[in-house]
mmCIF file of C-alpha atoms and ligand atoms in Angstrom:
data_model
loop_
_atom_site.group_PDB
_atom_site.id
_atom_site.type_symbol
_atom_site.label_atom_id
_atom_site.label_comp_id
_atom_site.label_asym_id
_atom_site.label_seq_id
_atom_site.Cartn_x
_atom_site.Cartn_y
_atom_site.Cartn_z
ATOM 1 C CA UNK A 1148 35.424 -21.987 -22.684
ATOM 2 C CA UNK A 1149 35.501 -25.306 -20.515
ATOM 3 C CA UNK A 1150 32.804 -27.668 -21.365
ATOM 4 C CA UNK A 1151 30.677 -27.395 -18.010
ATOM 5 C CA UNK A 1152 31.044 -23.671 -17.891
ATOM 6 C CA UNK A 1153 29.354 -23.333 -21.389
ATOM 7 C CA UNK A 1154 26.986 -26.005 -20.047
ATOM 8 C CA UNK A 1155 26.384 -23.569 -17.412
ATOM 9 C CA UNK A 1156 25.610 -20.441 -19.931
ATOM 10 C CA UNK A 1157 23.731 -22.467 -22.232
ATOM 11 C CA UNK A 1158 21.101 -23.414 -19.473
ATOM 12 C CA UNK A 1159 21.023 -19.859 -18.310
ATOM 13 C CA UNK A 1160 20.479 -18.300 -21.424
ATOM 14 C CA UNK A 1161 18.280 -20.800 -22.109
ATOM 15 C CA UNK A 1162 15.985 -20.312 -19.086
ATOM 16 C CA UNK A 1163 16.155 -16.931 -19.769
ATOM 17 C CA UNK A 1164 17.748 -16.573 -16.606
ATOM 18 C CA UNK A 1165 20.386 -13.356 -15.871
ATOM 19 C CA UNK A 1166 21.717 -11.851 -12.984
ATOM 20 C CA UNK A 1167 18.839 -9.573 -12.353
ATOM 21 C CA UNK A 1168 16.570 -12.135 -11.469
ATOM 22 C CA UNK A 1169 18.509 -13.276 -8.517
ATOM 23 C CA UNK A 1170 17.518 -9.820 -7.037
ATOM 24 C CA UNK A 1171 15.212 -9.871 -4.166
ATOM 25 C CA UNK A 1172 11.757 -8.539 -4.216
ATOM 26 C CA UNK A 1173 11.420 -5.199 -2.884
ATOM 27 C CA UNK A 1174 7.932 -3.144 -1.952
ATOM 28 C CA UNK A 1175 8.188 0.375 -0.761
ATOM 29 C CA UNK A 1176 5.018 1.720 0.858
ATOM 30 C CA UNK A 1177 4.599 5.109 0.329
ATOM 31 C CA UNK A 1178 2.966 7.450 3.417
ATOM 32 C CA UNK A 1179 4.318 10.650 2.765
ATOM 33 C CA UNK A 1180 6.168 12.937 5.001
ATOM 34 C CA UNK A 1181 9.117 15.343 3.380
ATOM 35 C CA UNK A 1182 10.591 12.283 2.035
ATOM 36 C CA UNK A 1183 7.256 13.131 -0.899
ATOM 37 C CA UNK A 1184 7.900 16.789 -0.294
ATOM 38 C CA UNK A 1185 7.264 19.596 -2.762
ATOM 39 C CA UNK A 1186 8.764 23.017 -1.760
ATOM 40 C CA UNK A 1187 8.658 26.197 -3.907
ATOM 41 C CA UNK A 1188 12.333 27.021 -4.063
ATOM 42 C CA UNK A 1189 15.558 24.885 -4.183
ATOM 43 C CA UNK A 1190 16.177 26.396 -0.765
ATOM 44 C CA UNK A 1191 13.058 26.309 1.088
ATOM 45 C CA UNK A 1192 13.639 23.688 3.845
ATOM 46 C CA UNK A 1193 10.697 24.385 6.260
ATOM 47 C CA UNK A 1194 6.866 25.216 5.297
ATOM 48 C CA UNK A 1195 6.572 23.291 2.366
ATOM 49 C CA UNK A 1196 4.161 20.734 1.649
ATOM 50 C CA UNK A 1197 4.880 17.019 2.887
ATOM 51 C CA UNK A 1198 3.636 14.035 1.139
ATOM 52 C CA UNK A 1199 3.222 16.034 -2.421
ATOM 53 C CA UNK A 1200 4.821 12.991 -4.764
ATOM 54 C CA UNK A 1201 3.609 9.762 -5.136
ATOM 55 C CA UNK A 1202 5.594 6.244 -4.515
ATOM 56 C CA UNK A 1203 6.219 5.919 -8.626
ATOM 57 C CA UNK A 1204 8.095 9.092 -8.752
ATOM 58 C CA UNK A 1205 10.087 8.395 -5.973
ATOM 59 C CA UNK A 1206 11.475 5.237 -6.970
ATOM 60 C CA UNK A 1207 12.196 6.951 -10.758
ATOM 61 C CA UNK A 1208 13.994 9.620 -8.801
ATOM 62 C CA UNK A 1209 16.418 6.935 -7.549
ATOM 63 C CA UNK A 1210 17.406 4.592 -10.504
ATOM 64 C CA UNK A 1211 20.033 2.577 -9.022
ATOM 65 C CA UNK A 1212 17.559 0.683 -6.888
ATOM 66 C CA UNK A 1213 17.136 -1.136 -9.676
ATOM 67 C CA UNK A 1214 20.528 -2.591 -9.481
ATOM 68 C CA UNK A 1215 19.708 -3.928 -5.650
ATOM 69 C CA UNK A 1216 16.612 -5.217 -6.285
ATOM 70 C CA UNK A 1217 13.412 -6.099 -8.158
ATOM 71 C CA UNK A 1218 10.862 -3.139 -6.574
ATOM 72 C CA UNK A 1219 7.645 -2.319 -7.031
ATOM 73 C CA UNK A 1220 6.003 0.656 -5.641
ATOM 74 C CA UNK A 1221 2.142 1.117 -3.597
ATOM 75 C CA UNK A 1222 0.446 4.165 -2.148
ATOM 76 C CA UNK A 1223 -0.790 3.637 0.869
ATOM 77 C CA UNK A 1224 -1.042 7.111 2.430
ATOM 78 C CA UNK A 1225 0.284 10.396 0.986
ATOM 79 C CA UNK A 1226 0.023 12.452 4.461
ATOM 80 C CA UNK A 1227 2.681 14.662 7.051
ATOM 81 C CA UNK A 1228 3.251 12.359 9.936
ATOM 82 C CA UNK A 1229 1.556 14.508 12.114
ATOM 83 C CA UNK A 1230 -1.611 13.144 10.390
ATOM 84 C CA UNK A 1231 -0.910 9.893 10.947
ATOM 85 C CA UNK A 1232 -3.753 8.084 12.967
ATOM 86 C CA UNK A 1233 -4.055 4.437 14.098
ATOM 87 C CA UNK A 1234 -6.645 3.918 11.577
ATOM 88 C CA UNK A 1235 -3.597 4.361 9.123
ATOM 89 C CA UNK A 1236 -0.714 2.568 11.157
ATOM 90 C CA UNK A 1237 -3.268 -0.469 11.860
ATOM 91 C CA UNK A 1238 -3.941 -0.351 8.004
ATOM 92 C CA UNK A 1239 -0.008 0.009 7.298
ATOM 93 C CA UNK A 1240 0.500 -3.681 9.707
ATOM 94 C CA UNK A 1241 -1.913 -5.559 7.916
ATOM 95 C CA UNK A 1242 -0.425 -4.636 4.541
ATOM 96 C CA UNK A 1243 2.566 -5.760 5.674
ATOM 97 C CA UNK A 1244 1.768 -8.653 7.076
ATOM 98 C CA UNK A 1245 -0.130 -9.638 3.949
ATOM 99 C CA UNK A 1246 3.074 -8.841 1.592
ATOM 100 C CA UNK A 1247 5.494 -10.507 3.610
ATOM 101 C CA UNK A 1248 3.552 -13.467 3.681
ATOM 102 C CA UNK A 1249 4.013 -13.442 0.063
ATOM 103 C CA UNK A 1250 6.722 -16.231 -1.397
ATOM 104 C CA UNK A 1251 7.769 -13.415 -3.658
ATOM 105 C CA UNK A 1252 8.447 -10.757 -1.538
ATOM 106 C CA UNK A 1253 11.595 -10.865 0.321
ATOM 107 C CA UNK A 1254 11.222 -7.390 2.398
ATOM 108 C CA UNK A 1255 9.214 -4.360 2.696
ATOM 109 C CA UNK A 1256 10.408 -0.387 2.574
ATOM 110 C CA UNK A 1257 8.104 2.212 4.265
ATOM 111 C CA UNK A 1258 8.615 6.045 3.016
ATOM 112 C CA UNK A 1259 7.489 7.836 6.086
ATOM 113 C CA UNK A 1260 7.328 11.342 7.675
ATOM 114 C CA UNK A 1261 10.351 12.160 10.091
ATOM 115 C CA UNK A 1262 7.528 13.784 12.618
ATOM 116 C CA UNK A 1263 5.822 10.502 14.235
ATOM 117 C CA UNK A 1264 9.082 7.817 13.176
ATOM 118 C CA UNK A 1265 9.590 7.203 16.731
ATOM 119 C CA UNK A 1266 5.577 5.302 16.685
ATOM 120 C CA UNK A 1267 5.036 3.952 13.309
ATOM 121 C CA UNK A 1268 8.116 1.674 13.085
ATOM 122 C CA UNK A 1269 7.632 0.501 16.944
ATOM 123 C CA UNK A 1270 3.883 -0.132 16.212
ATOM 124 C CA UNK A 1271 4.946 -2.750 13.660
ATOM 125 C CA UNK A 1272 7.767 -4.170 15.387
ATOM 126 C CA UNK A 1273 5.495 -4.978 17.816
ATOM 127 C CA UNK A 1274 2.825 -6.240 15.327
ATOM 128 C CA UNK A 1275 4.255 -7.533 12.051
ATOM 129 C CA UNK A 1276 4.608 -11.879 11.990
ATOM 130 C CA UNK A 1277 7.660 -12.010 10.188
ATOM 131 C CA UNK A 1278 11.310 -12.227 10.121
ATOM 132 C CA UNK A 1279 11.527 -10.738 7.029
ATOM 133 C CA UNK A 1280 13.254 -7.045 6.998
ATOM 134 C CA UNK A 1281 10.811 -4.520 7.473
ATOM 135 C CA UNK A 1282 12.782 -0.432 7.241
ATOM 136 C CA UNK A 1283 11.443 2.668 7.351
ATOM 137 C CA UNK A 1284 13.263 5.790 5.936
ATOM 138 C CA UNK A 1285 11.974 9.254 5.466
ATOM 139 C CA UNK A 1286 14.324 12.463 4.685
ATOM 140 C CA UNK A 1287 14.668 16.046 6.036
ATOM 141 C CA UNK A 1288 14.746 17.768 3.054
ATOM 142 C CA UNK A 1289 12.217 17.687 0.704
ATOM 143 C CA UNK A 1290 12.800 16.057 -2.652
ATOM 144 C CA UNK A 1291 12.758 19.947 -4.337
ATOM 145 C CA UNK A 1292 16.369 20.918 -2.155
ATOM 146 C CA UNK A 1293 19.361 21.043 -2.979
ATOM 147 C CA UNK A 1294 20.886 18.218 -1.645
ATOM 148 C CA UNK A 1295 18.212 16.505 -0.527
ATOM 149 C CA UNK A 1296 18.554 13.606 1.966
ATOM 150 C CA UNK A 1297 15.448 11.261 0.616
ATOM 151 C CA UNK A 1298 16.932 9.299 -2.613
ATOM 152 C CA UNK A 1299 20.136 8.258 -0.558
ATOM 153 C CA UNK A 1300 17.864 7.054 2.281
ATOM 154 C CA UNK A 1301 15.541 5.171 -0.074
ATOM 155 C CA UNK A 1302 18.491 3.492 -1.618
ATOM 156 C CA UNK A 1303 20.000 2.558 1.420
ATOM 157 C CA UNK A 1304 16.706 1.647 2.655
ATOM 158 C CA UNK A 1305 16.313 -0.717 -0.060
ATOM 159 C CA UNK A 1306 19.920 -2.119 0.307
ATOM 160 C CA UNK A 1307 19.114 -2.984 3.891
ATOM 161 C CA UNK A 1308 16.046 -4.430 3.012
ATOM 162 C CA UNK A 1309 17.507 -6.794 0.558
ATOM 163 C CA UNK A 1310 20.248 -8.050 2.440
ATOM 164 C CA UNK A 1311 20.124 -11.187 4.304
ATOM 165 C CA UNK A 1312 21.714 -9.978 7.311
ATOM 166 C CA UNK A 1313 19.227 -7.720 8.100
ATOM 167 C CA UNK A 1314 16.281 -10.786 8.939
ATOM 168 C CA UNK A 1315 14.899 -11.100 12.167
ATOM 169 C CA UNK A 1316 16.304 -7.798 13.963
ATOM 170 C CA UNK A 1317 13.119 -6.400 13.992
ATOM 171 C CA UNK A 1318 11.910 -3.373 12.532
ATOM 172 C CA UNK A 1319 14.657 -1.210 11.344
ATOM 173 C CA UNK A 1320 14.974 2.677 10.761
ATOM 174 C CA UNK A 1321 17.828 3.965 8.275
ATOM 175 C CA UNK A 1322 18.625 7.379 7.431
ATOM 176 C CA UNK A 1323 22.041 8.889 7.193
ATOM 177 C CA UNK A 1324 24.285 5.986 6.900
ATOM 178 C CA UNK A 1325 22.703 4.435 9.929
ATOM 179 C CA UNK A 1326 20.953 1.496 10.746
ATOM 180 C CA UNK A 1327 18.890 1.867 13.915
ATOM 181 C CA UNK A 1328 16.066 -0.163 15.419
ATOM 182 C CA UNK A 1329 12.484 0.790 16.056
ATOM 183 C CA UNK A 1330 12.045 0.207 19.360
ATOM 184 C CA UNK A 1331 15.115 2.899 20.199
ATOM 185 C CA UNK A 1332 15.179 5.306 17.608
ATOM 186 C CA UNK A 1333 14.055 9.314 18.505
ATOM 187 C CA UNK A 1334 14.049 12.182 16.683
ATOM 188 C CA UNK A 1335 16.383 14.589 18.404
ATOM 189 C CA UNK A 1336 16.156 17.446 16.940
ATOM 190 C CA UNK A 1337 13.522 19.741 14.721
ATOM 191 C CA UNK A 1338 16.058 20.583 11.544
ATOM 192 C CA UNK A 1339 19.179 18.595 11.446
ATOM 193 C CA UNK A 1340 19.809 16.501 8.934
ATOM 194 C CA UNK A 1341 21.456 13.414 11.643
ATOM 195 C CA UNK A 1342 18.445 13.530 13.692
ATOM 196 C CA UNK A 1343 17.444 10.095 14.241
ATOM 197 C CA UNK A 1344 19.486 8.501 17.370
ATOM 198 C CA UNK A 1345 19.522 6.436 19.636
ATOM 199 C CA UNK A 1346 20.814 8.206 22.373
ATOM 200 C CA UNK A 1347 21.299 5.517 24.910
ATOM 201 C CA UNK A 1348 21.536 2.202 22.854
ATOM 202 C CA UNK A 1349 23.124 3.267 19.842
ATOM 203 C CA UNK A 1350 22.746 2.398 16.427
ATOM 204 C CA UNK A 1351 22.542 -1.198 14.924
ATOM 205 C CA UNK A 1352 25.008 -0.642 12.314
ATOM 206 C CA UNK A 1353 25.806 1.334 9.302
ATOM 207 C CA UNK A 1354 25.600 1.476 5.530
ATOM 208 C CA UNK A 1355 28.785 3.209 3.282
ATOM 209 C CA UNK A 1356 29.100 2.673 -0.516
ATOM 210 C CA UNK A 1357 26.121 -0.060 -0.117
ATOM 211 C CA UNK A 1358 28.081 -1.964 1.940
ATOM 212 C CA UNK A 1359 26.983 -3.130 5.127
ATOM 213 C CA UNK A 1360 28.222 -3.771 8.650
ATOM 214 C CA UNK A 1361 26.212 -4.495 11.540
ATOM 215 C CA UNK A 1362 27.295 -3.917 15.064
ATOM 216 C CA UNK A 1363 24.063 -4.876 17.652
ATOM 217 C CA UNK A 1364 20.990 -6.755 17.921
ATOM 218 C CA UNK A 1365 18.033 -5.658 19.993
ATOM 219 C CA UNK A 1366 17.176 -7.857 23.099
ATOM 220 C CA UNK A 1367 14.232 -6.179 23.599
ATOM 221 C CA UNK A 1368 11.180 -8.821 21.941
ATOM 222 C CA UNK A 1369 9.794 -8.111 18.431
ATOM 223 C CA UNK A 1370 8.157 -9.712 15.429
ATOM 224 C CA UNK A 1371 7.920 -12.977 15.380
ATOM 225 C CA UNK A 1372 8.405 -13.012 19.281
ATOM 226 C CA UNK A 1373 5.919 -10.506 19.848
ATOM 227 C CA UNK A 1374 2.094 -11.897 21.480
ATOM 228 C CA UNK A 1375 0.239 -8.957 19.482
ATOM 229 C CA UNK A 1376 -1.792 -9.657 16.311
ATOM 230 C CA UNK A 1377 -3.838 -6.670 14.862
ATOM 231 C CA UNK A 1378 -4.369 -8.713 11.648
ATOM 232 C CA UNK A 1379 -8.247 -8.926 12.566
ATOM 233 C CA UNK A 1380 -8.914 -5.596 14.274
ATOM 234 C CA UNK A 1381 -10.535 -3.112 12.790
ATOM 235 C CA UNK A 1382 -9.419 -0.318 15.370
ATOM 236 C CA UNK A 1383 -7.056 0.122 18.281
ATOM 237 C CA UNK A 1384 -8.006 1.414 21.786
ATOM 238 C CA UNK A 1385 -8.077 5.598 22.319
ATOM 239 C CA UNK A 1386 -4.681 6.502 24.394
ATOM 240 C CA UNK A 1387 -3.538 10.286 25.433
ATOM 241 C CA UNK A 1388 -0.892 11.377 27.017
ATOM 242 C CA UNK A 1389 -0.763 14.022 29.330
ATOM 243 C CA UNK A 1390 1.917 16.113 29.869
ATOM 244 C CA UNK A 1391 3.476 16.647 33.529
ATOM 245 C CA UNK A 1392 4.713 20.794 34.021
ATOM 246 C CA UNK A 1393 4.529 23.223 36.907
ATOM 247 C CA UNK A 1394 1.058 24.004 37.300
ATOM 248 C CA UNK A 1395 -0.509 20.904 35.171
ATOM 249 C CA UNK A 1396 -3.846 20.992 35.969
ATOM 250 C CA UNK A 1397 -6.569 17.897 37.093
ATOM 251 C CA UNK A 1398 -9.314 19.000 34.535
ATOM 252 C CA UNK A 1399 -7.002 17.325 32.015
ATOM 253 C CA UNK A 1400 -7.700 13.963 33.892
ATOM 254 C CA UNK A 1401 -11.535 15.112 33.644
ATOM 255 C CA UNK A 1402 -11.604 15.847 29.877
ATOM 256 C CA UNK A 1403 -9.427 12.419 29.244
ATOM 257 C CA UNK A 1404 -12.458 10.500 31.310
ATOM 258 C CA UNK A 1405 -14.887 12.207 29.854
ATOM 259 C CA UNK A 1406 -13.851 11.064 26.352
ATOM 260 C CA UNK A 1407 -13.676 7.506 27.529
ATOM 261 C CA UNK A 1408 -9.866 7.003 26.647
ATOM 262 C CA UNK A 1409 -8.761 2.940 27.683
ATOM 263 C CA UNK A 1410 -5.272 4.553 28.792
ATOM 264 C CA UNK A 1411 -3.431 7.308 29.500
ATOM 265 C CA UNK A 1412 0.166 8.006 29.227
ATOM 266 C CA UNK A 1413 1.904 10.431 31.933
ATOM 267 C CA UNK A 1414 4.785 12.010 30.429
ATOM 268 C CA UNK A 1415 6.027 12.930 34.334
ATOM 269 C CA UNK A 1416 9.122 15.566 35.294
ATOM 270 C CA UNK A 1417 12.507 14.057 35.534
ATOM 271 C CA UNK A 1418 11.821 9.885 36.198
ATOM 272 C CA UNK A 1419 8.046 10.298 36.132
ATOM 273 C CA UNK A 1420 7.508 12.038 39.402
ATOM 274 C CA UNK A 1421 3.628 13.140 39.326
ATOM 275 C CA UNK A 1422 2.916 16.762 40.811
ATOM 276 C CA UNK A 1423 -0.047 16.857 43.515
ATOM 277 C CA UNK A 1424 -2.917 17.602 41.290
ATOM 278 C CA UNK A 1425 -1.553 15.054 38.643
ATOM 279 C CA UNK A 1426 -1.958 12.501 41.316
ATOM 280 C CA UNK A 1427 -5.312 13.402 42.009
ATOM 281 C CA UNK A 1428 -6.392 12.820 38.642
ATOM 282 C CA UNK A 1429 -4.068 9.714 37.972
ATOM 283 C CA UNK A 1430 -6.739 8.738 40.837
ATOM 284 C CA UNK A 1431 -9.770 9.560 39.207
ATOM 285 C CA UNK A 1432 -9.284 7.730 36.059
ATOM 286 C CA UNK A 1433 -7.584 4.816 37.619
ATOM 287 C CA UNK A 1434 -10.966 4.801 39.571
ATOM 288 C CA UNK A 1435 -12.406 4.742 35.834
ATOM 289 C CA UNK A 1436 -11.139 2.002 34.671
ATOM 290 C CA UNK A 1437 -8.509 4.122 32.726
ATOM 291 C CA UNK A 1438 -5.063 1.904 32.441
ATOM 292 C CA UNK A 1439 -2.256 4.764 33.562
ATOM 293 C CA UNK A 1440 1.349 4.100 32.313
ATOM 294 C CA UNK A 1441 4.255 6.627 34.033
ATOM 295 C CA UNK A 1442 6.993 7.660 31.149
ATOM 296 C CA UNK A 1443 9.716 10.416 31.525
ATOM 297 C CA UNK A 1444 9.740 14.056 29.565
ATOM 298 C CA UNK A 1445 13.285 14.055 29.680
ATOM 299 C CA UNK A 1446 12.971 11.355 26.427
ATOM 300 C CA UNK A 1447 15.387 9.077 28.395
ATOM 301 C CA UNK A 1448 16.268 6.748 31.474
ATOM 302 C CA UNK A 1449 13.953 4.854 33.130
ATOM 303 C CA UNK A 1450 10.852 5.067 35.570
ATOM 304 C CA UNK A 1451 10.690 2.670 38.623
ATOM 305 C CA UNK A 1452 7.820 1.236 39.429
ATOM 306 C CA UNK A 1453 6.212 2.774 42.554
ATOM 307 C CA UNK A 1454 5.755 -0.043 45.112
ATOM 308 C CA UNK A 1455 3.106 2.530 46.811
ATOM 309 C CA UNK A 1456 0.873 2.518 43.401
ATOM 310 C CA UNK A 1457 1.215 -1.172 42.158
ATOM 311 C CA UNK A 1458 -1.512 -0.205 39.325
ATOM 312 C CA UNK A 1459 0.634 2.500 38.007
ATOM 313 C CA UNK A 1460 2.952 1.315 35.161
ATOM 314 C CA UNK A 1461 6.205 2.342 34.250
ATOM 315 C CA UNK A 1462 8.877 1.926 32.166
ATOM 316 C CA UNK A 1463 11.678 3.027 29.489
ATOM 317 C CA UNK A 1464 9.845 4.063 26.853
ATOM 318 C CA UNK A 1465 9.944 7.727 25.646
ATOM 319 C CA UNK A 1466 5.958 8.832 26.047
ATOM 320 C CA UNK A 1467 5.293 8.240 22.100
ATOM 321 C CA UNK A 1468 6.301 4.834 21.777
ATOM 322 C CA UNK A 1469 5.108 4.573 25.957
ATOM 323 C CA UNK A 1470 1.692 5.054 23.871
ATOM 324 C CA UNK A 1471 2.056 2.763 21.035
ATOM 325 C CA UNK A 1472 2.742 -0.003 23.448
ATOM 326 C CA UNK A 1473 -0.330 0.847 25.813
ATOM 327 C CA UNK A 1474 -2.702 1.049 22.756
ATOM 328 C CA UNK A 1475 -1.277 -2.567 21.393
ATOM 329 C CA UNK A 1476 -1.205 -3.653 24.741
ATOM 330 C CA UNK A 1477 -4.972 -2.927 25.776
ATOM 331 C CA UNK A 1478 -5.733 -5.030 22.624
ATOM 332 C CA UNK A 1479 -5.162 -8.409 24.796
ATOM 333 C CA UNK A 1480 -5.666 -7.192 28.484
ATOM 334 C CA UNK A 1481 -6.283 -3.806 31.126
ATOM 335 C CA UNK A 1482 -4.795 -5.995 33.853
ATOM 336 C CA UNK A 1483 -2.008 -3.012 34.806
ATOM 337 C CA UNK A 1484 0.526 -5.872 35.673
ATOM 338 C CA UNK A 1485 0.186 -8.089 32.737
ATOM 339 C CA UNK A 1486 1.018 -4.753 31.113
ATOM 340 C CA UNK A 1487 3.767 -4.107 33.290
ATOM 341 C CA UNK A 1488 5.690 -7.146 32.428
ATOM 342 C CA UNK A 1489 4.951 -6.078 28.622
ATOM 343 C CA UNK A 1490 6.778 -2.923 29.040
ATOM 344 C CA UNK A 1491 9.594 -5.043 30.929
ATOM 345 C CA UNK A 1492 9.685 -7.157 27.832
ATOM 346 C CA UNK A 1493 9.206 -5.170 24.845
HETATM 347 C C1 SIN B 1168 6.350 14.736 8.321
HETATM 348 O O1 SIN B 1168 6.671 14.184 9.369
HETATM 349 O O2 SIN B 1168 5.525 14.236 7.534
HETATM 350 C C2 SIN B 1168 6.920 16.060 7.938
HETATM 351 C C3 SIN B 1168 8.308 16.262 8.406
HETATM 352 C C4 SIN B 1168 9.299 15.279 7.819
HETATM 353 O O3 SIN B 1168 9.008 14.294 7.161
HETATM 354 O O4 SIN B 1168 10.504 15.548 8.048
#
């Protein structure tokens, strides 16, 4: 051995230094969802019970983590998506806020249910302070299957979450190989395994053999661009959203005012169009002080602004996240334009 290089050793072995400890800190947060999922048979793949194992037996189940980073695991829900409230997802920001402004940890991973992934991950892009990577995965299968999806999504999860690369993109969704971004990704469909797209944008990039290669960055603003700070709220505004179909009736409107919602999110026909007796009650709780925001059913394209109804809002956003961004955005103003030029901008 040369002289330096056994310098080299000696100081390493004497600082008690190896190769692990270069390994970035990693802390999953564990919600639940079928990610956690317990079913009764090998084969049971529907109606069984989501968020049935906790964070330390997840990570166990997946012991080549270890090899990507240093990870420790918290609880911070055990819950179905469906559950999910903004009690939880407010709760779930500050958390991660508080971590990443941690020296020691270098990223975060968030186990979540597949149901409400298209909200959870776009409430804290638009809420988290940090550059650090922030990725949510979940899994179609629960952990009993055969083949189950969850401890390939938590590694890769983990992989992205480590990796340098993956720093100020905001927050980032991987399942199945793919890397996709939280302001785009959608659940397409109810049992597939390659559910989460992003039908319009496509995906950021990809993950094979723990390798990986990204492709696109999100223009849309995020993190540390972002104006919203929930890190001393205690709750976020009530939103609904309201469904357009043939024969959608005003008393919707009425129950909506009645509970004193601060915004309401149309999910119109085809580019938002609003049916006669929609209108009407569009009219009523506009008249209420009730901040309306026009979004598509279709889960895609965009709705223009209607010149004839300058308080109405509209946007891309699919309805779900269309909410997310109304409840974060009544947190600062109800002026329907300043909101307007937040759903231009995020
Ligand atoms: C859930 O969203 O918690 C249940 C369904 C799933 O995770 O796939």
């Amino acid at each position: 051995m040369k002289l330096g290089a056994f310098f080299v050793t000696a100081l390493l072995l004497m600082s008690g230094s190896t190769f692990a400890d270069k390994l970035p800190n990693i802390v999953i947060l564990a919600t639940g969802g079928t990610i956690a999922g317990s079913a009764t048979s090998h084969t049971q793949t529907t109606g069984y019970k989501p968020g049935a194992i906790g964070v330390q037996n997840l990570i166990n189940a997946v012991p080549e983590v270890n090899k990507v980073a240093h990870v420790t695991g918290e609880q911070v829900a055990n819950i179905g998506s469906e559950n999910m409230t903004s009690d939880v997802i407010l709760k779930l920001s500050k958390r991660v806020n508080e971590l990443l402004s941690q020296k020691d940890v270098d990223g975060v991973v968030i186990t979540h249910g597949t149901d409400t992934l298209d909200e959870t991950p776009y409430f804290l892009n638009l809420t988290v302070k940090s550059d650090k990577p922030v990725v949510f995965t979940a899994a179609m299968r629960p952990a009993t299957a055969i083949s189950a999806d969850g401890p390939m999504n938590l590694l890769e999860a983990v992989t992205v979450a480590s990796n340098e690369q993956s720093k100020g993109r905001g927050v980032l969704v991987v399942l199945n190989d793919k890397i996709g971004a939280a302001r785009f990704m959608t659940k397409t469909n109810a049992n597939s395994l390659d559910t989460f797209k992003a039908p319009e944008e496509g995906y950021l990039g990809t993950i094979i053999d723990g390798h990986i290669e990204y492709n696109n960055r999100v223009e849309k603003k995020h993190t540390t661009d972002s104006i919203f700070d929930v890190r001393q709220l205690n709750e976020l505004p009530p939103v609904v959203i309201i469904y357009g179909y043939q024969d959608d009736p005003e008393y919707i409107y009425d129950a909506a005012i009645a509970h004193h919602v601060k915004g309401i999110i149309y999910a119109g026909t085809g580019a938002g169009s609003v049916s006669v007796r929609s209108d009407a009650g569009i009219k009523k709780a506009e008249k209420a002080g009730i901040v309306v925001v026009r979004s598509s059913r279709t889960g895609g394209g965009s709705v223009p602004v209607d010149s004839a109804q300058p308080g109405l809002v509209s946007g891309t956003l699919n309805p779900a996240k269309a909410r997310i961004l109304l409840m974060t955005a009544l947190t600062k103003t109800n002026d329907p334009v300043q909101i307007q030029q937040f759903f231009n901008q995020y």
